[in-house]
Coordinates of N, CA and C in Angstrom, one line a residue:
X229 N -144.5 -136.0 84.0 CA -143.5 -136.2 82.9 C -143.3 -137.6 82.5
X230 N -142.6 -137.9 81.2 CA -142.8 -139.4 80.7 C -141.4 -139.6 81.4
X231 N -141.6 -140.9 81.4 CA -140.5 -142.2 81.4 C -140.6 -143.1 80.6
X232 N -139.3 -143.5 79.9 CA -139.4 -144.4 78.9 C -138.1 -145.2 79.6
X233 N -138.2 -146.4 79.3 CA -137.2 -147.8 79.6 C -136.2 -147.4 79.4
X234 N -135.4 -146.7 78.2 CA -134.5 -146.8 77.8 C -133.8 -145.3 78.8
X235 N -134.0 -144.8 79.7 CA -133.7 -144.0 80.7 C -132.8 -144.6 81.7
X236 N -133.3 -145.8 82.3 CA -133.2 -146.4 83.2 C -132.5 -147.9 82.6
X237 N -131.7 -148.3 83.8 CA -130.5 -149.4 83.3 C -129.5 -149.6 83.9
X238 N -128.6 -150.9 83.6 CA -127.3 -151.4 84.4 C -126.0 -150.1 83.4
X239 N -126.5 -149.6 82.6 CA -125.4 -149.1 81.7 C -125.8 -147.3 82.2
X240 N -126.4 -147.2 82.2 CA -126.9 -146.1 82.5 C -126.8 -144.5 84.1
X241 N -126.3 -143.6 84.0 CA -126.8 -143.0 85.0 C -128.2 -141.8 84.8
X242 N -128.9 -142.3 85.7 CA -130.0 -141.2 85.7 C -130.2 -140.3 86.7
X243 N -130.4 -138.5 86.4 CA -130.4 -137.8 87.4 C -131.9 -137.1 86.7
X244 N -132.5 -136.4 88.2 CA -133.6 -135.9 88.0 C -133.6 -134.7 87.5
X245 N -134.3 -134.2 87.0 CA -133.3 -132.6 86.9 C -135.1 -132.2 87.6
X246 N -134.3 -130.7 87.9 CA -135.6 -130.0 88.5 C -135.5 -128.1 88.3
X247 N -136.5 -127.9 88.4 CA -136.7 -126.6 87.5 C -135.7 -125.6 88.8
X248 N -135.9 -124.4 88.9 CA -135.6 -123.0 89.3 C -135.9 -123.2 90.8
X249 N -137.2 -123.6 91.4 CA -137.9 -123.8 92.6 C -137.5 -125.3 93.2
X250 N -137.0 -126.0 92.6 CA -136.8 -127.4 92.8 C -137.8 -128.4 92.6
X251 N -138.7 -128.0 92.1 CA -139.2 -129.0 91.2 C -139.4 -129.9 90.7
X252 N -139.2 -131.4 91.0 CA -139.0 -132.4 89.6 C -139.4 -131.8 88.3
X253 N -138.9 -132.3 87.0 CA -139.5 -131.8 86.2 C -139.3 -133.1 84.6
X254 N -138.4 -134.0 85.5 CA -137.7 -134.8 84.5 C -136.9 -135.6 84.6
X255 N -136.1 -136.0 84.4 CA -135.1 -137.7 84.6 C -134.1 -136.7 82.8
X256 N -132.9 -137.3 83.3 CA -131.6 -137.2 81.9 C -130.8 -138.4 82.4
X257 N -130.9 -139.5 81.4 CA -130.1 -140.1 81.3 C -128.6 -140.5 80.9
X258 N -127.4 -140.7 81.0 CA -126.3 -140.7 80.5 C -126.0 -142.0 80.4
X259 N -125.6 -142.5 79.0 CA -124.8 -143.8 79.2 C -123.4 -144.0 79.6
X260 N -123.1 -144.8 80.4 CA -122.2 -144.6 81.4 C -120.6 -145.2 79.9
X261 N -120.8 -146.1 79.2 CA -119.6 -146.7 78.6 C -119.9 -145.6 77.5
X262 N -120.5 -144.5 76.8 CA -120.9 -143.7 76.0 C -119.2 -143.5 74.8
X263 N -119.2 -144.3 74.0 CA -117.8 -143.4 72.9 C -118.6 -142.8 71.4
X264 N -117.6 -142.0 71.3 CA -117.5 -140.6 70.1 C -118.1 -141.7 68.9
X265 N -119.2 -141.3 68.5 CA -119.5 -142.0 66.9 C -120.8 -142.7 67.1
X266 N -120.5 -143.8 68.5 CA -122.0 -144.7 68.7 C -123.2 -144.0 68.2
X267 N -123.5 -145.4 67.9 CA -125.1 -145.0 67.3 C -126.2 -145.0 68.8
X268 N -126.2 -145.0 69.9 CA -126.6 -144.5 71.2 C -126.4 -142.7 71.6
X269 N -127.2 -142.4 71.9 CA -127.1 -141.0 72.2 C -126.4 -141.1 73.5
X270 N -125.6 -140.0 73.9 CA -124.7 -140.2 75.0 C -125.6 -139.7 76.2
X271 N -126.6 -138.6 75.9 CA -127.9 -137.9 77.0 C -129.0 -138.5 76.3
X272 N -130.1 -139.2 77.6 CA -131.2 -139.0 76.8 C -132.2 -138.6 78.1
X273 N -132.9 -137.1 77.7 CA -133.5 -136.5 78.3 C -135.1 -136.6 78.4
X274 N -136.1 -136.5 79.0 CA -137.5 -136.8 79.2 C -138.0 -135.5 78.0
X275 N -138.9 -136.4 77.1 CA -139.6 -135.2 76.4 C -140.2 -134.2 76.7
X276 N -140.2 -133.6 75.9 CA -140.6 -132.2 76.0 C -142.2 -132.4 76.5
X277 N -142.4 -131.4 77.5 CA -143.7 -131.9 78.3 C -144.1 -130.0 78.8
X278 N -145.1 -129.9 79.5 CA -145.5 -128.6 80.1 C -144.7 -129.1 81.0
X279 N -144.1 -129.3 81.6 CA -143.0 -128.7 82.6 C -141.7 -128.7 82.3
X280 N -141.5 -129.9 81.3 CA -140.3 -129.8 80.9 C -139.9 -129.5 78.9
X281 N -139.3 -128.5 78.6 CA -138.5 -128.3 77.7 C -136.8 -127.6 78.1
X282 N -136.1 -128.6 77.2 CA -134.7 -128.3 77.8 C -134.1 -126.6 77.4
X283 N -134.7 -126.0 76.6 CA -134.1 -124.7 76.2 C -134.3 -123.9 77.7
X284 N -135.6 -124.1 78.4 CA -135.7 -123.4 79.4 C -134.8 -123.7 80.8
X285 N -134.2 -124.8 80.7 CA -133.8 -125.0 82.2 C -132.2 -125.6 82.2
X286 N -131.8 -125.3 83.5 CA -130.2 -126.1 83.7 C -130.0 -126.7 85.0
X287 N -129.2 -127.7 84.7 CA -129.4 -128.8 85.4 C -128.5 -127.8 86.3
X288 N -129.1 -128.1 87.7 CA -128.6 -127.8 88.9 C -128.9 -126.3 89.1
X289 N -129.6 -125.6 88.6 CA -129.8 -124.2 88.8 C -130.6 -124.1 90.3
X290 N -131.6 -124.8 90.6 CA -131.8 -124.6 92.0 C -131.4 -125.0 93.1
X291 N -129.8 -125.3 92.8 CA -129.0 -125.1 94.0 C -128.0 -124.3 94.1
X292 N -128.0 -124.0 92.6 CA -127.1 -122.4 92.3 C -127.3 -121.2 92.4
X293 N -128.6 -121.1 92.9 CA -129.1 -119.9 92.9 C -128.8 -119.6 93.9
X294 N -128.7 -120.1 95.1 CA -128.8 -119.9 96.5 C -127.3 -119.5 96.7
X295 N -126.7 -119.2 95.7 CA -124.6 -118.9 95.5 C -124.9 -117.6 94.5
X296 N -125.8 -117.2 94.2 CA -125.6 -116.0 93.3 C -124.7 -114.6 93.5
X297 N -124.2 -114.7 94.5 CA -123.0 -113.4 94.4 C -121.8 -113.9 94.1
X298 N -121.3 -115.4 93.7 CA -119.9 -116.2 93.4 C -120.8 -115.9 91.5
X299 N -119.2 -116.5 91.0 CA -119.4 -116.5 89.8 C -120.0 -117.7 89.3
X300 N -121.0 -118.1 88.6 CA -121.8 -119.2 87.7 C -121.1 -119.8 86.9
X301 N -120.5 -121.1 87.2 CA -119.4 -121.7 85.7 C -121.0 -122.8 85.5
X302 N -120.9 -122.2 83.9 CA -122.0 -123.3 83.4 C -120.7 -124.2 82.4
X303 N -121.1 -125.2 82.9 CA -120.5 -126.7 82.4 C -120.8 -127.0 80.9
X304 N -120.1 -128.1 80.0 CA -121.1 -128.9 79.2 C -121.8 -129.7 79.5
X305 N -121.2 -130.4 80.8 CA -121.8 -131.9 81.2 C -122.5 -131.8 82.4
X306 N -123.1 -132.5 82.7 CA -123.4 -132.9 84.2 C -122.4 -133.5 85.3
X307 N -121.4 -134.4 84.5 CA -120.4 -134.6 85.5 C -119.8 -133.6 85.8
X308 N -119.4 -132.8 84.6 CA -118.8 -131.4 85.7 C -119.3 -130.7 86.6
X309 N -120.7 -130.5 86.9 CA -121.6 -130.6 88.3 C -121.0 -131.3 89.0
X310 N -121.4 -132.3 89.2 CA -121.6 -133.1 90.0 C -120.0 -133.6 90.6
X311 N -118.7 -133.3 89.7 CA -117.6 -133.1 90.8 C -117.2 -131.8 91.1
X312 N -117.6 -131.1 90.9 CA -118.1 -129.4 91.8 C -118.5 -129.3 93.0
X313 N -120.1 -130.0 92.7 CA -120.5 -130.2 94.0 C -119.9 -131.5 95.1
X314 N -119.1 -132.4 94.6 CA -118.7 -133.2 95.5 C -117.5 -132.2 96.4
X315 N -117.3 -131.0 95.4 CA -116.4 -130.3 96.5 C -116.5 -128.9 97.0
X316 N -117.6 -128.8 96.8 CA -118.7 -128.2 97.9 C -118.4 -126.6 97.0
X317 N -118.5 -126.9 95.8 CA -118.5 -125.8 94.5 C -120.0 -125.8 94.2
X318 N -121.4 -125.1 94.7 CA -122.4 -125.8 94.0 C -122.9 -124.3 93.0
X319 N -122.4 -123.6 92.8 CA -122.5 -122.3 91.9 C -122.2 -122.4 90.4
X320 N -122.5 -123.4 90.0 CA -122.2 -124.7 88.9 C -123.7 -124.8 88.2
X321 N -124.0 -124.8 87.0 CA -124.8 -125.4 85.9 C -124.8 -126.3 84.8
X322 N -125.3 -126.9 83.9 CA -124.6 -127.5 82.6 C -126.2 -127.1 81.8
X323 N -126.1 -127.6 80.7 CA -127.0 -126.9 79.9 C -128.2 -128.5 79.8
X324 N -128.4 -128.8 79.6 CA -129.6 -130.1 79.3 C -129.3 -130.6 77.8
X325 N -128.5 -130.7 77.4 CA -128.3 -131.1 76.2 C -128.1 -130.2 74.4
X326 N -128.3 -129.3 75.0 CA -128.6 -127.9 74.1 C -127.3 -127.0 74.1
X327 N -127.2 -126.0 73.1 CA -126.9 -125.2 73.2 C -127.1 -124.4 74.3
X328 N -126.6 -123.4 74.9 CA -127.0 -122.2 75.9 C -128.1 -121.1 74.6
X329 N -129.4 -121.2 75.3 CA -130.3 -120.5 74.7 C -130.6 -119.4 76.1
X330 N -131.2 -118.3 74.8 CA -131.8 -117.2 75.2 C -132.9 -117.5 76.3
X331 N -133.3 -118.1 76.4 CA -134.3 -118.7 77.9 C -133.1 -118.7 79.0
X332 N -132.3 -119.4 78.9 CA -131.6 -119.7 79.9 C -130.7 -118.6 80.6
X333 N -130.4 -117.7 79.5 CA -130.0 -116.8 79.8 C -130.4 -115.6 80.9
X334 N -131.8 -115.7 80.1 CA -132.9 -115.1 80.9 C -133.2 -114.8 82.3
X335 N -133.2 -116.9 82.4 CA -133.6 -117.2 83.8 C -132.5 -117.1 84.5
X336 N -131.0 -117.2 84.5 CA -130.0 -116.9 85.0 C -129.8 -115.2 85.6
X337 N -130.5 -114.9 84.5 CA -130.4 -113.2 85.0 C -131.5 -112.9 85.7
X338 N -132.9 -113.4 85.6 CA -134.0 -113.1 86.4 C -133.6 -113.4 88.0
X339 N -132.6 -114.9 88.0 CA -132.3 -114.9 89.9 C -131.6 -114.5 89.8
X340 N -130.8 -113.3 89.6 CA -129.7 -112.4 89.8 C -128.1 -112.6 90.3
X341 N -128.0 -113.6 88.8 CA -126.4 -113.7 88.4 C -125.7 -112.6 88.0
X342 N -124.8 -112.1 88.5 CA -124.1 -111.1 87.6 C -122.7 -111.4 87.1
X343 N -122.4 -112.4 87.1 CA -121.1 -113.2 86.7 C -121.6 -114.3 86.2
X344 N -121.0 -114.6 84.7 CA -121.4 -116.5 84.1 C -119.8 -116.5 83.3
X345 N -119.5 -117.4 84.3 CA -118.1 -118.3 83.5 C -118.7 -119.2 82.9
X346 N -118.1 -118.8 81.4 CA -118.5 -120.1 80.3 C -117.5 -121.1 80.3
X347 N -117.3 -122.7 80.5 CA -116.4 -123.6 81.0 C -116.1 -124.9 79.8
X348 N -115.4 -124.0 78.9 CA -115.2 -125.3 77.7 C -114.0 -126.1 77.5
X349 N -114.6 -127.3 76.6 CA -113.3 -127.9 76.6 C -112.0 -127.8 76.0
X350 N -111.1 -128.5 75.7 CA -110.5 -127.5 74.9 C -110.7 -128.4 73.2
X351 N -111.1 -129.2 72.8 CA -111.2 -129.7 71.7 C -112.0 -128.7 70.9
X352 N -112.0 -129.3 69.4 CA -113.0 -128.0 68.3 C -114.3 -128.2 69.3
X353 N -115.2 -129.3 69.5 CA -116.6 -129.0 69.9 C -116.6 -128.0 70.6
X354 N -115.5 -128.0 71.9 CA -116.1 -127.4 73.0 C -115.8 -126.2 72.8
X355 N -114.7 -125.5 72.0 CA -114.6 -124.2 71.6 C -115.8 -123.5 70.5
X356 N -116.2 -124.1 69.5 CA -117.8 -123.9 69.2 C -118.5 -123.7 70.0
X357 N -118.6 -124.9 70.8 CA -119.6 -124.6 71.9 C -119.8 -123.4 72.8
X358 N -118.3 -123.1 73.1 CA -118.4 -121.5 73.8 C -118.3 -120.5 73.1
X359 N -118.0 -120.2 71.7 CA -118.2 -119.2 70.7 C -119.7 -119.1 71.1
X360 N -120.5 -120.1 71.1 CA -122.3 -119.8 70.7 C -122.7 -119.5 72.0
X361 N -122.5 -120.0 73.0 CA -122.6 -119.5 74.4 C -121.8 -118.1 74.7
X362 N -121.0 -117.9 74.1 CA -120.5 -116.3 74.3 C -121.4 -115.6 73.3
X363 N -121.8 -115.8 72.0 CA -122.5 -115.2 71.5 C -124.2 -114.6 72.1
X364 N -124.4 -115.8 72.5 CA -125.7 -115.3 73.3 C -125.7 -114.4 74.6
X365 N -124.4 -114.5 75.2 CA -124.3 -113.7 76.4 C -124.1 -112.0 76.1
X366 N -123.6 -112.1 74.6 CA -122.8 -110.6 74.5 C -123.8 -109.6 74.5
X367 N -123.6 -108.2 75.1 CA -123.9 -107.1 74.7 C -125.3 -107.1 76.3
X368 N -125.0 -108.1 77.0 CA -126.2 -107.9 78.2 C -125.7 -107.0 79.5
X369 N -126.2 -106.1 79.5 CA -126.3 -105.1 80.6 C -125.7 -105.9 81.6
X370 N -125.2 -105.3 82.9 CA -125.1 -105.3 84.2 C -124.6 -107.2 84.4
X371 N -123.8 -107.6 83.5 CA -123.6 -109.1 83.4 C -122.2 -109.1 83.3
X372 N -121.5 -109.7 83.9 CA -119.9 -110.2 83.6 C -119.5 -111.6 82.7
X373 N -119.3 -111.8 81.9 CA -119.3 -112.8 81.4 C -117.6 -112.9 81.2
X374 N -116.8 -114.2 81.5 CA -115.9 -115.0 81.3 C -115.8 -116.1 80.3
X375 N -114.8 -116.7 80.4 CA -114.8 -118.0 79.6 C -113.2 -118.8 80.6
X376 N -113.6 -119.7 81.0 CA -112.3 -120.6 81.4 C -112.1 -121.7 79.9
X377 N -111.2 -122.1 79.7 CA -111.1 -123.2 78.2 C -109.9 -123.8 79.6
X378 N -110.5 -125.1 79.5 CA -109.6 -126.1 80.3 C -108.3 -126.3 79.7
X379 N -107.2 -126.7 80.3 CA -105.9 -126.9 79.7 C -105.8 -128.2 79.2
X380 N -105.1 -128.6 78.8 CA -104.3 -130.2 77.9 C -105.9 -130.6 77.2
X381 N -106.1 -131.9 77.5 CA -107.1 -132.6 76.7 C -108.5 -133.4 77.6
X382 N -108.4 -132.4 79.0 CA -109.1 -132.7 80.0 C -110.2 -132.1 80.1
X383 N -112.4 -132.8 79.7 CA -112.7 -131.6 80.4 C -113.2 -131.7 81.7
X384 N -113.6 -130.6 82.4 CA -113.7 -130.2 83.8 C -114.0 -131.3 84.6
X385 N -114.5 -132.1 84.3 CA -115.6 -133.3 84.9 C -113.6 -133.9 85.4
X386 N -112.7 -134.6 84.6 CA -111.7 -134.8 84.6 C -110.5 -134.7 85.2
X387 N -110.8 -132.9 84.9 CA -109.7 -132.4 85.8 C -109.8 -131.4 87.3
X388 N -111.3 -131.7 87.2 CA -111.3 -131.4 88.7 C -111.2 -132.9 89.7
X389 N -111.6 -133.8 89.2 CA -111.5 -134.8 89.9 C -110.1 -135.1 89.8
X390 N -109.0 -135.4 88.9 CA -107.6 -135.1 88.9 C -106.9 -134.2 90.2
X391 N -107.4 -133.0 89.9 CA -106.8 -132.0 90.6 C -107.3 -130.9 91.4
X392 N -108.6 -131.3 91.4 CA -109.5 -131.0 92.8 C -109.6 -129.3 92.3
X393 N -110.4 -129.2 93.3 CA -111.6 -127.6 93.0 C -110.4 -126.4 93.1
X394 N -110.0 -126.4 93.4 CA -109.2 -125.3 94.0 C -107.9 -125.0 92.5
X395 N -107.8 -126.1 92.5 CA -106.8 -126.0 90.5 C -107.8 -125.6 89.8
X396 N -109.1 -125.9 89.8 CA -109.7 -125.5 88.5 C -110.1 -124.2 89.1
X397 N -110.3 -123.8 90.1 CA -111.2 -122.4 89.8 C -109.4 -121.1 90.3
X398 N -108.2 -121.9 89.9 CA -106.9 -121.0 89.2 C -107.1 -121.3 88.2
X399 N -107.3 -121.4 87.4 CA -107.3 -121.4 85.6 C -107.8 -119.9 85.2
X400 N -107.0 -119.6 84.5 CA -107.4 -118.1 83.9 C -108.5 -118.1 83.0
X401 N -109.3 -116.9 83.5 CA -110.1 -116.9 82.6 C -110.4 -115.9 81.5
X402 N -110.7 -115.4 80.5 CA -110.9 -114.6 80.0 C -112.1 -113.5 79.8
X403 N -112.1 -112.1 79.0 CA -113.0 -111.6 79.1 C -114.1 -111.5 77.9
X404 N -115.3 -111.7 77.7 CA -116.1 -111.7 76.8 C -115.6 -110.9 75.0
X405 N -114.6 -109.9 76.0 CA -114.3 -108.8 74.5 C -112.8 -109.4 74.4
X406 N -112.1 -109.9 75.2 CA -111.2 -110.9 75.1 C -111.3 -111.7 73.6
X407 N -112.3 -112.4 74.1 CA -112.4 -113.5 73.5 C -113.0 -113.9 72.1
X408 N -113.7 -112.1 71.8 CA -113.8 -112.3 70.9 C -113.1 -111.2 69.9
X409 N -112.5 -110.7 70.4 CA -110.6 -109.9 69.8 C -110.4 -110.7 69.1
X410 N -109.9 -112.1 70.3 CA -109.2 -113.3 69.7 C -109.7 -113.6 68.1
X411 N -110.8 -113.8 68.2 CA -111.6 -114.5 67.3 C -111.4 -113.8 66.3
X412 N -111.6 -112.4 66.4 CA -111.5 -110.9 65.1 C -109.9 -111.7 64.3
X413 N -109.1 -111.8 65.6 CA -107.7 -111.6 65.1 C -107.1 -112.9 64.4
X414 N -108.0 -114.0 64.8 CA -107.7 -115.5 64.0 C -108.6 -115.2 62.9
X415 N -109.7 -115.2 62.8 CA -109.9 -114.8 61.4 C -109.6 -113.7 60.9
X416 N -108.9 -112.5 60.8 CA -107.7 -112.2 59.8 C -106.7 -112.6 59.8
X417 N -105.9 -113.9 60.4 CA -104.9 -114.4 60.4 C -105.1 -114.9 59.1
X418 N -106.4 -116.1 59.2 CA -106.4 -117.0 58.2 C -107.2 -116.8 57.3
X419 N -107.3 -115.0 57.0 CA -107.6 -114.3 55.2 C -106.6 -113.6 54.9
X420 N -105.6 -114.0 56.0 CA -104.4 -112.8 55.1 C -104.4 -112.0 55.6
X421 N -105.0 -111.2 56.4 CA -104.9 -109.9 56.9 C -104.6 -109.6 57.9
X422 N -103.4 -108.4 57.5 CA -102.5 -108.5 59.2 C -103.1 -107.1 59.9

């Protein structure tokens, strides 16, 4: 897999990511001072290679597999990994920079998840972001699908380190047909229709 300079750095964290088997398969860099707008990308991931394309894979999946009868909270970030597993949560994913695609879904269900908490933030992105992640999950057999939406203006990476594993995994979560009731029922709120 490539490596490019701009991976590696005083500003920078870099984690390896590695496939299903554990694998290397790749380097994701994150710029550590990263704000909303910069012209820097806030991830920058190893190109797309025969071992690595990001639709196929999630960061930390081959250590989550080895937890597949707890429920799977797929993250947006990697720091919300990685303060998960600092508290010995490792049944945790985040996506590689992508949307949640139909590959990943796949591979989630080929090692035999049968629970995926979707874990968003609560700003507009992160609620998009789990509309599209709940959309791809809906209508799959023998799968439980959730949604936790973090409280105040904190996401998970934040408020688990705030308030440690045990607050975040009390947060209510919701159910797939939940959540998208909700959705039915905000858009006829705002066409008029009661």
């Amino acid at each position: 897999f490539e490596v490019t300079p701009q991976m590696f750095g005083p500003d920078k964290l870099t984690l390896t990511l590695y496939d299903a088997s554990g694998r290397p398969i790749g380097f994701s860099a994150r710029a550590i001072d990263w704000k909303k707008g910069s012209r820097t990308p806030k991830y920058k991931n190893s190109r797309t290679s025969i071992l690595f394309e990001k639709t196929y894979h999630l960061y930390n999946i081959h250590i989550a597999k080895k937890n597949k009868m707890r429920r799977l909270d797929v993250f947006e970030g990697f720091g919300s990994v990685i303060s998960s597993m600092a508290q010995n949560h490792t049944s945790c994913v985040a996506t590689c920079g992508t949307a949640f695609t139909e590959n990943q879904v796949n591979l989630i269900i080929r090692l035999g998840f049968k629970h995926i908490n979707i874990v968003a933030d609560p700003d507009e992105d992160g609620l998009k972001a789990a509309y599209r992640h709940m959309e791809e999950l809906q209508g799959r057999e023998n799968l439980k699908v959730t949604l936790t939406v973090m409280p105040s203006n904190e996401d998970a990476d934040e408020y688990i380190i705030k308030n440690g594993l045990q607050a975040f995994l009390k947060i209510p979560t919701i159910s797939a047909f939940e959540f998208f009731l909700n959705k039915e029922k905000e858009l006829a709120k705002s066409s008029g229709i009661d």
